Amino acid sequence: MIKINENYLKLQASYLFSEIRKRTDEFQEANPDRDIIKLGIGDVTRSLPKACIEAFHRGVDEMANDATFRGYGPEQGYGFLREKIAKADFQDRGADISADEVFISDGAKCDTGNIQEIFSTDIKVAIPDPVYPVYLDTNVMAGRTGSFIDGRYPGIIYLESTRKNGFIPDPPKENIDLIYLCFPNNPTGVTITKSQLKNWVDFARENKALILYDAAYEAFIQDDDLPKSIYEVEGAREVAIEFRSFSKTAGFTGTRCAFTVVPKSCVAYTGKGKTYPVHDLWLRRQSTKFNAVSYPVQRAAEAVYSEGGNAQVHALIQYYLKNAALIRKEIESIGYACMGGENSPYIWIDGKTDSWGFFDLLLKKAGVVTTPGAGFGKCGEGYIRISAFNNYENVQEALQRIRQSLSQ
Ligand code: PLP
């Protein structure tokens, strides 16, 4: 008899975005004339930078010619892309990362979801609340938790991010083995300072723990004092893995390209306490289960680092940040407290009521789709997330409608 992995049954039935879609579709069906503006799901809306598209086309043309055709590429990704990443994203910022520590992938979602399988199932895992749901669900699937009770999974240590701690949790008193951190944060939009991040690195070093640092929104950091990478913090190479993505940086959500950095000095331990390089485990995992990303896509990603690409990516980020600034300013001006929106595309709003109630109100009265904070964890209750990924004109229109409906 074929049996299922019953851990899947512990997962909450309605994944956040399918519930949002369901409510939005129902509303649209009942009100076919209403024009709905979506500021909910964090998907980009603007086309790929010109330099990326040109490189993408050249890559496709090479595939049409026997002399330049490429079959399977290196499982870790092509050297031309890994070299550029190591230099521009790390070495130029004083972070000691080399090309062979960079693993190209088809998304930070897959990597942040898959990475946990190289660690034992009986480790203690700490996950921020609220946070991007993939970290929690993949640990549930792997059997590291009990059944969902009262909004929580027993077995997980929740790092509560609330207004009280500025939505940045401190390291806890108890022992933890694996720590997920995400900055700039999805959904709260907050960023972490170097000294706050150093507290976590020190904690990991003292506890022989490992940090999984999701920096998918790093490109939105404008403030030079804020760390863009965890490797800008001394001592992080031994205790941290970092995830990056071209999705939000350069509009690759549909094209798919990301990367994960696993320093060669980063270690975990065997049951007997012997150190083991995590790089070897991830390389083994990726070369067994993954075949990297298509050649033209890696060429398109490489173009992000060209002179033209750099300027175009900068303009793209500035476009979304202009939306974010407007959203924050307008929502604050109608009397709602906001976080984020400064070095991040997300604005986290205290709705002064329950999350889904505020979501429904904005959908039905303003025709604007947002994301209920409760979908990101218990501590997200009472908040909604507004995303800056849309056209400026749509953002202006959405804010005007929100202002009208909230002052009625
Ligand atoms: N990490 C965070 C925090 C995200 O918010 C997202 C996407 O929304 C991802 C990772 C996934 O990125 P990718 O498109 O590279 O899979």
CSV table of C-alpha atoms and ligand atoms in Angstrom, one decimal:
chain,number,residue,atom,x,y,z
A,1,MET,CA,0.0,0.0,0.0
A,2,ILE,CA,1.4,3.3,-1.0
A,3,LYS,CA,1.4,5.7,1.9
A,4,ILE,CA,1.6,9.5,1.8
A,5,ASN,CA,3.9,11.8,3.7
A,6,GLU,CA,1.3,12.7,6.4
A,7,ASN,CA,3.3,15.8,7.4
A,8,TYR,CA,1.6,17.4,4.3
A,9,LEU,CA,-1.7,17.0,6.1
A,10,LYS,CA,-0.5,19.3,8.8
A,11,LEU,CA,-0.2,22.2,6.3
A,12,GLN,CA,-2.9,24.8,6.5
A,13,ALA,CA,-5.4,24.2,3.8
A,14,SER,CA,-5.7,27.6,2.3
A,15,TYR,CA,-2.4,29.0,1.3
A,16,LEU,CA,-2.4,32.7,1.7
A,17,PHE,CA,-2.4,33.7,-2.0
A,18,SER,CA,-5.0,31.2,-3.1
A,19,GLU,CA,-7.4,32.6,-0.5
A,20,ILE,CA,-6.7,36.1,-1.7
A,21,ARG,CA,-7.3,35.0,-5.3
A,22,LYS,CA,-10.5,33.3,-4.3
A,23,ARG,CA,-11.9,36.3,-2.5
A,24,THR,CA,-10.8,38.6,-5.3
A,25,ASP,CA,-12.4,36.4,-8.0
A,26,GLU,CA,-15.6,36.1,-6.0
A,27,PHE,CA,-15.8,39.9,-5.6
A,28,GLN,CA,-15.1,40.5,-9.3
A,29,GLU,CA,-17.7,37.9,-10.4
A,30,ALA,CA,-20.3,39.6,-8.2
A,31,ASN,CA,-19.2,43.1,-9.4
A,32,PRO,CA,-18.1,42.7,-13.0
A,33,ASP,CA,-17.9,46.4,-13.6
A,34,ARG,CA,-15.5,47.2,-10.8
A,35,ASP,CA,-11.9,47.8,-11.7
A,36,ILE,CA,-9.7,46.1,-9.2
A,37,ILE,CA,-6.1,47.3,-8.5
A,38,LYS,CA,-3.8,44.6,-7.2
A,39,LEU,CA,-1.3,45.7,-4.6
A,40,GLY,CA,-1.3,42.3,-3.0
A,41,ILE,CA,1.1,39.5,-4.2
A,42,GLY,CA,4.7,40.7,-4.5
A,43,ASP,CA,5.1,40.2,-8.2
A,44,VAL,CA,6.8,42.7,-10.3
A,45,THR,CA,5.0,44.5,-13.1
A,46,ARG,CA,7.6,46.1,-15.2
A,47,SER,CA,9.4,44.5,-18.1
A,48,LEU,CA,13.0,43.1,-18.0
A,49,PRO,CA,15.8,45.7,-18.4
A,50,LYS,CA,16.9,46.2,-22.0
A,51,ALA,CA,20.4,44.9,-21.4
A,52,CYS,CA,18.9,41.6,-20.0
A,53,ILE,CA,16.6,41.2,-23.0
A,54,GLU,CA,19.4,41.8,-25.5
A,55,ALA,CA,21.6,39.2,-23.7
A,56,PHE,CA,18.7,36.8,-23.5
A,57,HIS,CA,18.1,37.1,-27.3
A,58,ARG,CA,21.8,36.6,-28.0
A,59,GLY,CA,21.8,33.5,-25.7
A,60,VAL,CA,18.8,32.1,-27.6
A,61,ASP,CA,20.5,32.7,-31.0
A,62,GLU,CA,23.6,30.8,-29.8
A,63,MET,CA,21.3,27.8,-29.1
A,64,ALA,CA,20.2,27.9,-32.8
A,65,ASN,CA,23.7,27.3,-34.1
A,66,ASP,CA,25.6,23.9,-33.7
A,67,ALA,CA,28.9,25.8,-33.2
A,68,THR,CA,27.6,27.8,-30.2
A,69,PHE,CA,24.8,25.5,-28.9
A,70,ARG,CA,25.0,24.4,-25.2
A,71,GLY,CA,23.5,21.3,-23.7
A,72,TYR,CA,23.7,20.6,-19.9
A,73,GLY,CA,25.6,23.3,-18.1
A,74,PRO,CA,27.5,23.1,-14.8
A,75,GLU,CA,25.1,22.2,-12.0
A,76,GLN,CA,26.3,25.1,-10.0
A,77,GLY,CA,25.8,27.5,-12.8
A,78,TYR,CA,28.1,29.0,-15.4
A,79,GLY,CA,31.3,30.6,-14.3
A,80,PHE,CA,30.7,33.8,-16.3
A,81,LEU,CA,27.7,34.6,-14.0
A,82,ARG,CA,29.2,33.3,-10.7
A,83,GLU,CA,32.3,35.4,-11.2
A,84,LYS,CA,30.3,38.6,-11.7
A,85,ILE,CA,28.1,37.9,-8.7
A,86,ALA,CA,31.1,37.2,-6.4
A,87,LYS,CA,32.8,40.4,-7.5
A,88,ALA,CA,30.0,42.9,-7.7
A,89,ASP,CA,27.7,41.7,-5.0
A,90,PHE,CA,30.3,40.7,-2.4
A,91,GLN,CA,34.0,41.4,-3.0
A,92,ASP,CA,33.3,45.0,-4.0
A,93,ARG,CA,31.4,45.5,-0.7
A,94,GLY,CA,34.3,44.0,1.3
A,95,ALA,CA,32.6,40.6,1.7
A,96,ASP,CA,35.0,37.7,1.1
A,97,ILE,CA,33.0,35.4,-1.2
A,98,SER,CA,34.4,33.6,-4.2
A,99,ALA,CA,32.7,32.4,-7.4
A,100,ASP,CA,32.9,28.7,-6.4
A,101,GLU,CA,30.8,29.5,-3.3
A,102,VAL,CA,27.9,30.8,-5.4
A,103,PHE,CA,25.2,28.4,-6.6
A,104,ILE,CA,22.9,29.6,-9.4
A,105,SER,CA,19.4,28.4,-9.2
A,106,ASP,CA,15.9,29.0,-10.6
A,107,GLY,CA,14.6,30.8,-7.5
A,108,ALA,CA,15.1,31.7,-3.9
A,109,LYS,CA,11.8,30.0,-3.2
A,110,CYS,CA,13.2,26.6,-4.2
A,111,ASP,CA,16.5,27.2,-2.4
A,112,THR,CA,15.0,28.5,0.8
A,113,GLY,CA,12.6,25.6,0.7
A,114,ASN,CA,15.0,22.9,-0.3
A,115,ILE,CA,18.0,23.8,2.0
A,116,GLN,CA,16.5,22.3,5.1
A,117,GLU,CA,16.8,18.8,3.7
A,118,ILE,CA,20.5,18.8,4.2
A,119,PHE,CA,20.0,19.1,8.0
A,120,SER,CA,18.8,16.6,10.5
A,121,THR,CA,15.1,16.3,11.2
A,122,ASP,CA,15.6,16.6,14.9
A,123,ILE,CA,17.2,20.1,15.0
A,124,LYS,CA,15.7,23.1,16.7
A,125,VAL,CA,14.5,25.5,14.1
A,126,ALA,CA,13.7,29.2,14.7
A,127,ILE,CA,11.5,31.1,12.2
A,128,PRO,CA,10.4,34.7,12.4
A,129,ASP,CA,6.7,35.5,12.8
A,130,PRO,CA,5.5,37.1,10.6
A,131,VAL,CA,7.6,35.9,7.6
A,132,TYR,CA,7.6,34.6,4.0
A,133,PRO,CA,5.6,31.3,4.5
A,134,VAL,CA,8.0,29.0,2.6
A,135,TYR,CA,10.4,28.5,5.6
A,136,LEU,CA,7.7,27.3,7.9
A,137,ASP,CA,5.8,25.1,5.4
A,138,THR,CA,8.9,23.2,4.2
A,139,ASN,CA,9.9,22.4,7.8
A,140,VAL,CA,6.4,21.1,8.4
A,141,MET,CA,6.6,19.0,5.2
A,142,ALA,CA,9.9,17.6,6.5
A,143,GLY,CA,8.3,16.5,9.7
A,144,ARG,CA,10.0,18.9,12.1
A,145,THR,CA,6.7,19.9,13.8
A,146,GLY,CA,3.6,18.7,15.4
A,147,SER,CA,0.1,19.5,14.2
A,148,PHE,CA,-1.0,23.1,13.9
A,149,ILE,CA,-2.7,24.2,17.1
A,150,ASP,CA,-3.9,27.7,17.9
A,151,GLY,CA,-2.0,29.4,15.0
A,152,ARG,CA,1.3,27.6,15.7
A,153,TYR,CA,3.2,24.4,15.0
A,154,PRO,CA,4.7,22.8,18.1
A,155,GLY,CA,8.4,22.2,17.6
A,156,ILE,CA,9.2,25.5,15.9
A,157,ILE,CA,10.6,28.4,17.9
A,158,TYR,CA,8.8,31.5,16.7
A,159,LEU,CA,10.9,34.7,16.6
A,160,GLU,CA,8.2,37.2,17.3
A,161,SER,CA,8.5,40.4,15.4
A,162,THR,CA,6.2,43.0,16.9
A,163,ARG,CA,5.9,46.8,17.2
A,164,LYS,CA,7.6,46.4,20.6
A,165,ASN,CA,10.9,45.1,19.1
A,166,GLY,CA,10.6,47.2,15.9
A,167,PHE,CA,9.8,44.0,14.0
A,168,ILE,CA,13.4,42.8,14.5
A,169,PRO,CA,13.7,39.8,16.9
A,170,ASP,CA,16.7,39.5,19.2
A,171,PRO,CA,18.4,36.1,19.6
A,172,PRO,CA,16.5,34.1,22.2
A,173,LYS,CA,17.9,32.7,25.5
A,174,GLU,CA,17.3,29.1,24.4
A,175,ASN,CA,19.5,27.0,22.2
A,176,ILE,CA,18.6,26.9,18.5
A,177,ASP,CA,20.3,25.1,15.6
A,178,LEU,CA,18.9,26.6,12.5
A,179,ILE,CA,17.7,30.3,12.2
A,180,TYR,CA,15.9,31.8,9.3
A,181,LEU,CA,16.3,35.6,8.9
A,182,CYS,CA,14.9,37.7,6.1
A,183,PHE,CA,16.0,41.4,5.5
A,184,PRO,CA,14.7,43.6,4.0
A,185,ASN,CA,11.8,41.7,5.4
A,186,ASN,CA,8.8,40.2,3.7
A,187,PRO,CA,6.2,41.2,4.8
A,188,THR,CA,7.1,44.0,7.2
A,189,GLY,CA,9.5,45.8,5.0
A,190,VAL,CA,11.9,46.5,7.9
A,191,THR,CA,15.7,46.3,7.5
A,192,ILE,CA,18.3,45.2,10.0
A,193,THR,CA,21.4,47.2,11.0
A,194,LYS,CA,24.9,45.7,11.0
A,195,SER,CA,25.1,45.6,14.8
A,196,GLN,CA,21.7,43.9,15.1
A,197,LEU,CA,22.9,41.4,12.5
A,198,LYS,CA,26.1,40.9,14.3
A,199,ASN,CA,24.2,39.9,17.4
A,200,TRP,CA,22.7,37.0,15.4
A,201,VAL,CA,26.1,36.0,13.9
A,202,ASP,CA,27.6,36.0,17.4
A,203,PHE,CA,24.7,34.0,18.7
A,204,ALA,CA,25.1,31.4,15.9
A,205,ARG,CA,28.9,31.1,16.5
A,206,GLU,CA,28.3,30.6,20.3
A,207,ASN,CA,25.6,28.0,19.8
A,208,LYS,CA,27.1,26.1,16.8
A,209,ALA,CA,24.0,27.2,14.9
A,210,LEU,CA,23.5,28.2,11.3
A,211,ILE,CA,21.7,31.2,9.9
A,212,LEU,CA,19.7,31.1,6.6
A,213,TYR,CA,19.8,34.7,5.5
A,214,ASP,CA,17.2,35.5,2.8
A,215,ALA,CA,18.2,38.8,1.1
A,216,ALA,CA,15.9,38.5,-1.9
A,217,TYR,CA,15.1,42.3,-1.5
A,218,GLU,CA,18.7,43.5,-1.0
A,219,ALA,CA,18.5,45.7,-4.1
A,220,PHE,CA,16.0,47.9,-2.4
A,221,ILE,CA,18.5,49.0,0.3
A,222,GLN,CA,19.4,52.6,-0.4
A,223,ASP,CA,20.9,53.5,3.0
A,224,ASP,CA,24.7,52.9,2.8
A,225,ASP,CA,25.0,52.1,6.5
A,226,LEU,CA,22.7,49.0,6.1
A,227,PRO,CA,24.2,45.7,5.3
A,228,LYS,CA,23.3,44.3,1.9
A,229,SER,CA,24.8,40.9,2.7
A,230,ILE,CA,25.3,39.0,6.0
A,231,TYR,CA,28.9,38.5,4.9
A,232,GLU,CA,29.6,42.2,5.6
A,233,VAL,CA,29.4,41.1,9.2
A,234,GLU,CA,32.6,39.7,10.7
A,235,GLY,CA,32.5,35.9,11.4
A,236,ALA,CA,29.4,35.2,9.2
A,237,ARG,CA,31.3,33.0,6.7
A,238,GLU,CA,31.4,30.1,9.2
A,239,VAL,CA,27.7,30.3,10.2
A,240,ALA,CA,25.6,31.7,7.4
A,241,ILE,CA,24.1,30.8,4.0
A,242,GLU,CA,22.7,33.7,2.0
A,243,PHE,CA,19.9,33.6,-0.6
A,244,ARG,CA,19.6,36.2,-3.4
A,245,SER,CA,17.3,36.5,-6.3
A,246,PHE,CA,17.1,38.4,-9.6
A,247,SER,CA,13.3,38.3,-9.3
A,248,LYS,CA,12.7,41.6,-7.5
A,249,THR,CA,16.1,43.0,-8.4
A,250,ALA,CA,15.7,42.9,-12.2
A,251,GLY,CA,12.1,41.6,-12.9
A,252,PHE,CA,13.0,37.9,-13.2
A,253,THR,CA,9.9,36.5,-11.4
A,254,GLY,CA,8.7,34.9,-14.6
A,255,THR,CA,12.2,34.3,-16.1
A,256,ARG,CA,13.6,32.6,-13.0
A,257,CYS,CA,17.1,33.1,-11.8
A,258,ALA,CA,18.5,33.4,-8.3
A,259,PHE,CA,21.6,32.3,-6.3
A,260,THR,CA,22.6,30.9,-3.0
A,261,VAL,CA,25.9,31.5,-1.3
A,262,VAL,CA,27.4,28.7,0.8
A,263,PRO,CA,30.9,29.7,2.0
A,264,LYS,CA,33.4,26.8,2.1
A,265,SER,CA,34.1,27.6,5.7
A,266,CYS,CA,30.5,27.3,6.7
A,267,VAL,CA,30.1,24.2,8.9
A,268,ALA,CA,27.4,21.9,10.5
A,269,TYR,CA,28.0,18.9,12.6
A,270,THR,CA,27.5,15.1,12.5
A,271,GLY,CA,25.6,13.4,15.3
A,272,LYS,CA,29.0,12.7,17.0
A,273,GLY,CA,29.9,16.4,16.9
A,274,LYS,CA,32.4,16.3,14.0
A,275,THR,CA,32.4,19.4,11.8
A,276,TYR,CA,31.2,19.0,8.2
A,277,PRO,CA,31.3,21.6,5.3
A,278,VAL,CA,27.8,22.6,4.4
A,279,HIS,CA,29.1,23.6,0.9
A,280,ASP,CA,29.9,19.9,0.2
A,281,LEU,CA,26.3,18.9,1.2
A,282,TRP,CA,24.6,21.5,-0.9
A,283,LEU,CA,26.8,20.8,-3.9
A,284,ARG,CA,25.9,17.1,-3.6
A,285,ARG,CA,22.3,17.9,-3.2
A,286,GLN,CA,22.2,20.3,-6.2
A,287,SER,CA,24.2,18.0,-8.5
A,288,THR,CA,21.9,15.1,-7.7
A,289,LYS,CA,18.6,16.9,-8.0
A,290,PHE,CA,19.2,20.0,-10.1
A,291,ASN,CA,20.6,21.0,-13.5
A,292,ALA,CA,20.9,24.8,-13.0
A,293,VAL,CA,19.2,27.3,-15.2
A,294,SER,CA,19.0,27.6,-18.9
A,295,TYR,CA,21.9,29.2,-20.7
A,296,PRO,CA,20.0,32.2,-22.1
A,297,VAL,CA,18.6,33.0,-18.7
A,298,GLN,CA,22.0,33.0,-17.1
A,299,ARG,CA,23.3,35.3,-19.9
A,300,ALA,CA,20.3,37.6,-19.2
A,301,ALA,CA,21.2,37.6,-15.5
A,302,GLU,CA,24.8,38.3,-16.3
A,303,ALA,CA,23.7,41.5,-18.1
A,304,VAL,CA,22.5,42.9,-14.8
A,305,TYR,CA,26.2,43.5,-14.0
A,306,SER,CA,26.9,45.3,-17.3
A,307,GLU,CA,27.2,49.1,-17.3
A,308,GLY,CA,23.8,49.5,-19.1
A,309,GLY,CA,22.2,46.7,-17.0
A,310,ASN,CA,23.3,48.3,-13.8
A,311,ALA,CA,21.8,51.6,-14.7
A,312,GLN,CA,18.6,50.0,-15.9
A,313,VAL,CA,18.2,47.9,-12.8
A,314,HIS,CA,18.8,51.0,-10.7
A,315,ALA,CA,16.1,52.9,-12.5
A,316,LEU,CA,13.7,49.9,-12.0
A,317,ILE,CA,14.3,49.8,-8.3
A,318,GLN,CA,13.9,53.6,-8.0
A,319,TYR,CA,10.6,53.3,-9.9
A,320,TYR,CA,9.2,50.9,-7.3
A,321,LEU,CA,10.7,52.8,-4.4
A,322,LYS,CA,8.9,55.9,-5.6
A,323,ASN,CA,5.6,54.0,-5.4
A,324,ALA,CA,6.6,52.7,-1.9
A,325,ALA,CA,7.3,56.2,-0.7
A,326,LEU,CA,4.0,57.5,-2.0
A,327,ILE,CA,2.1,54.6,-0.4
A,328,ARG,CA,3.7,55.1,3.0
A,329,LYS,CA,3.2,58.9,2.9
A,330,GLU,CA,-0.5,58.7,1.9
A,331,ILE,CA,-1.4,55.9,4.3
A,332,GLU,CA,0.3,57.7,7.2
A,333,SER,CA,-1.5,60.9,6.3
A,334,ILE,CA,-4.8,59.2,6.8
A,335,GLY,CA,-3.8,58.1,10.3
A,336,TYR,CA,-2.5,54.6,9.9
A,337,ALA,CA,0.9,53.6,11.4
A,338,CYS,CA,3.3,52.1,8.8
A,339,MET,CA,6.6,50.3,8.7
A,340,GLY,CA,8.8,49.6,5.7
A,341,GLY,CA,8.6,51.3,2.2
A,342,GLU,CA,12.0,53.0,2.6
A,343,ASN,CA,14.5,50.3,1.7
A,344,SER,CA,11.9,47.9,0.7
A,345,PRO,CA,9.0,47.5,-1.7
A,346,TYR,CA,6.6,46.5,1.1
A,347,ILE,CA,4.6,48.7,3.4
A,348,TRP,CA,3.3,47.1,6.6
A,349,ILE,CA,0.2,48.8,7.9
A,350,ASP,CA,-1.5,48.6,11.3
A,351,GLY,CA,-5.1,48.2,10.1
A,352,LYS,CA,-6.5,48.8,13.6
A,353,THR,CA,-8.8,45.8,13.1
A,354,ASP,CA,-8.3,42.2,12.1
A,355,SER,CA,-6.2,41.5,9.0
A,356,TRP,CA,-8.8,39.8,6.9
A,357,GLY,CA,-11.5,42.3,7.9
A,358,PHE,CA,-9.3,45.1,6.7
A,359,PHE,CA,-8.5,43.2,3.5
A,360,ASP,CA,-12.2,42.7,2.8
A,361,LEU,CA,-13.0,46.4,3.5
A,362,LEU,CA,-10.3,47.6,1.1
A,363,LEU,CA,-11.4,45.1,-1.5
A,364,LYS,CA,-15.1,45.8,-1.3
A,365,LYS,CA,-15.0,49.6,-0.7
A,366,ALA,CA,-11.9,50.6,-2.7
A,367,GLY,CA,-11.5,47.7,-5.1
A,368,VAL,CA,-7.8,47.4,-4.0
A,369,VAL,CA,-6.2,44.0,-3.2
A,370,THR,CA,-3.7,43.9,-0.4
A,371,THR,CA,-2.3,41.0,1.6
A,372,PRO,CA,-3.6,40.3,5.1
A,373,GLY,CA,-0.7,40.2,7.6
A,374,ALA,CA,-2.3,37.3,9.5
A,375,GLY,CA,-1.3,35.1,6.5
A,376,PHE,CA,2.3,35.6,7.4
A,377,GLY,CA,2.0,34.4,11.0
A,378,LYS,CA,0.2,35.0,14.2
A,379,CYS,CA,2.1,38.3,14.9
A,380,GLY,CA,0.9,39.6,11.6
A,381,GLU,CA,-2.7,39.7,12.8
A,382,GLY,CA,-4.1,43.2,12.7
A,383,TYR,CA,-1.8,44.3,9.8
A,384,ILE,CA,-1.9,44.3,6.1
A,385,ARG,CA,0.9,44.4,3.6
A,386,ILE,CA,0.8,46.7,0.5
A,387,SER,CA,3.2,46.0,-2.3
A,388,ALA,CA,4.8,48.8,-4.4
A,389,PHE,CA,4.9,46.5,-7.5
A,390,ASN,CA,2.5,48.2,-9.8
A,391,ASN,CA,2.4,51.2,-12.2
A,392,TYR,CA,2.7,54.6,-10.5
A,393,GLU,CA,-0.7,55.7,-12.0
A,394,ASN,CA,-2.4,52.6,-10.5
A,395,VAL,CA,-0.8,53.2,-7.1
A,396,GLN,CA,-2.0,56.8,-7.2
A,397,GLU,CA,-5.5,55.7,-8.1
A,398,ALA,CA,-5.5,53.0,-5.5
A,399,LEU,CA,-4.4,55.4,-2.8
A,400,GLN,CA,-7.1,57.9,-3.8
A,401,ARG,CA,-9.7,55.2,-3.5
A,402,ILE,CA,-8.4,54.0,-0.1
A,403,ARG,CA,-8.5,57.5,1.2
A,404,GLN,CA,-12.1,57.9,0.1
A,405,SER,CA,-13.3,54.6,1.5
A,406,LEU,CA,-11.5,55.0,4.8
A,407,SER,CA,-12.9,58.5,5.4
A,408,GLN,CA,-16.5,57.5,4.6
B,1,PLP,N1,12.3,35.1,-0.5
B,1,PLP,C1,11.4,36.0,-0.2
B,1,PLP,C2,11.5,36.7,1.1
B,1,PLP,C3,10.4,36.4,-1.1
B,1,PLP,O1,9.5,37.3,-0.7
B,1,PLP,C4,10.3,35.7,-2.3
B,1,PLP,C5,9.2,36.0,-3.3
B,1,PLP,O2,8.3,36.7,-3.1
B,1,PLP,C6,11.3,34.7,-2.6
B,1,PLP,C7,12.3,34.5,-1.7
B,1,PLP,C8,11.2,34.0,-3.9
B,1,PLP,O3,12.0,34.5,-4.8
B,1,PLP,P1,12.2,33.7,-6.2
B,1,PLP,O4,11.3,34.4,-7.2
B,1,PLP,O5,13.7,33.9,-6.5
B,1,PLP,O6,11.8,32.3,-6.0
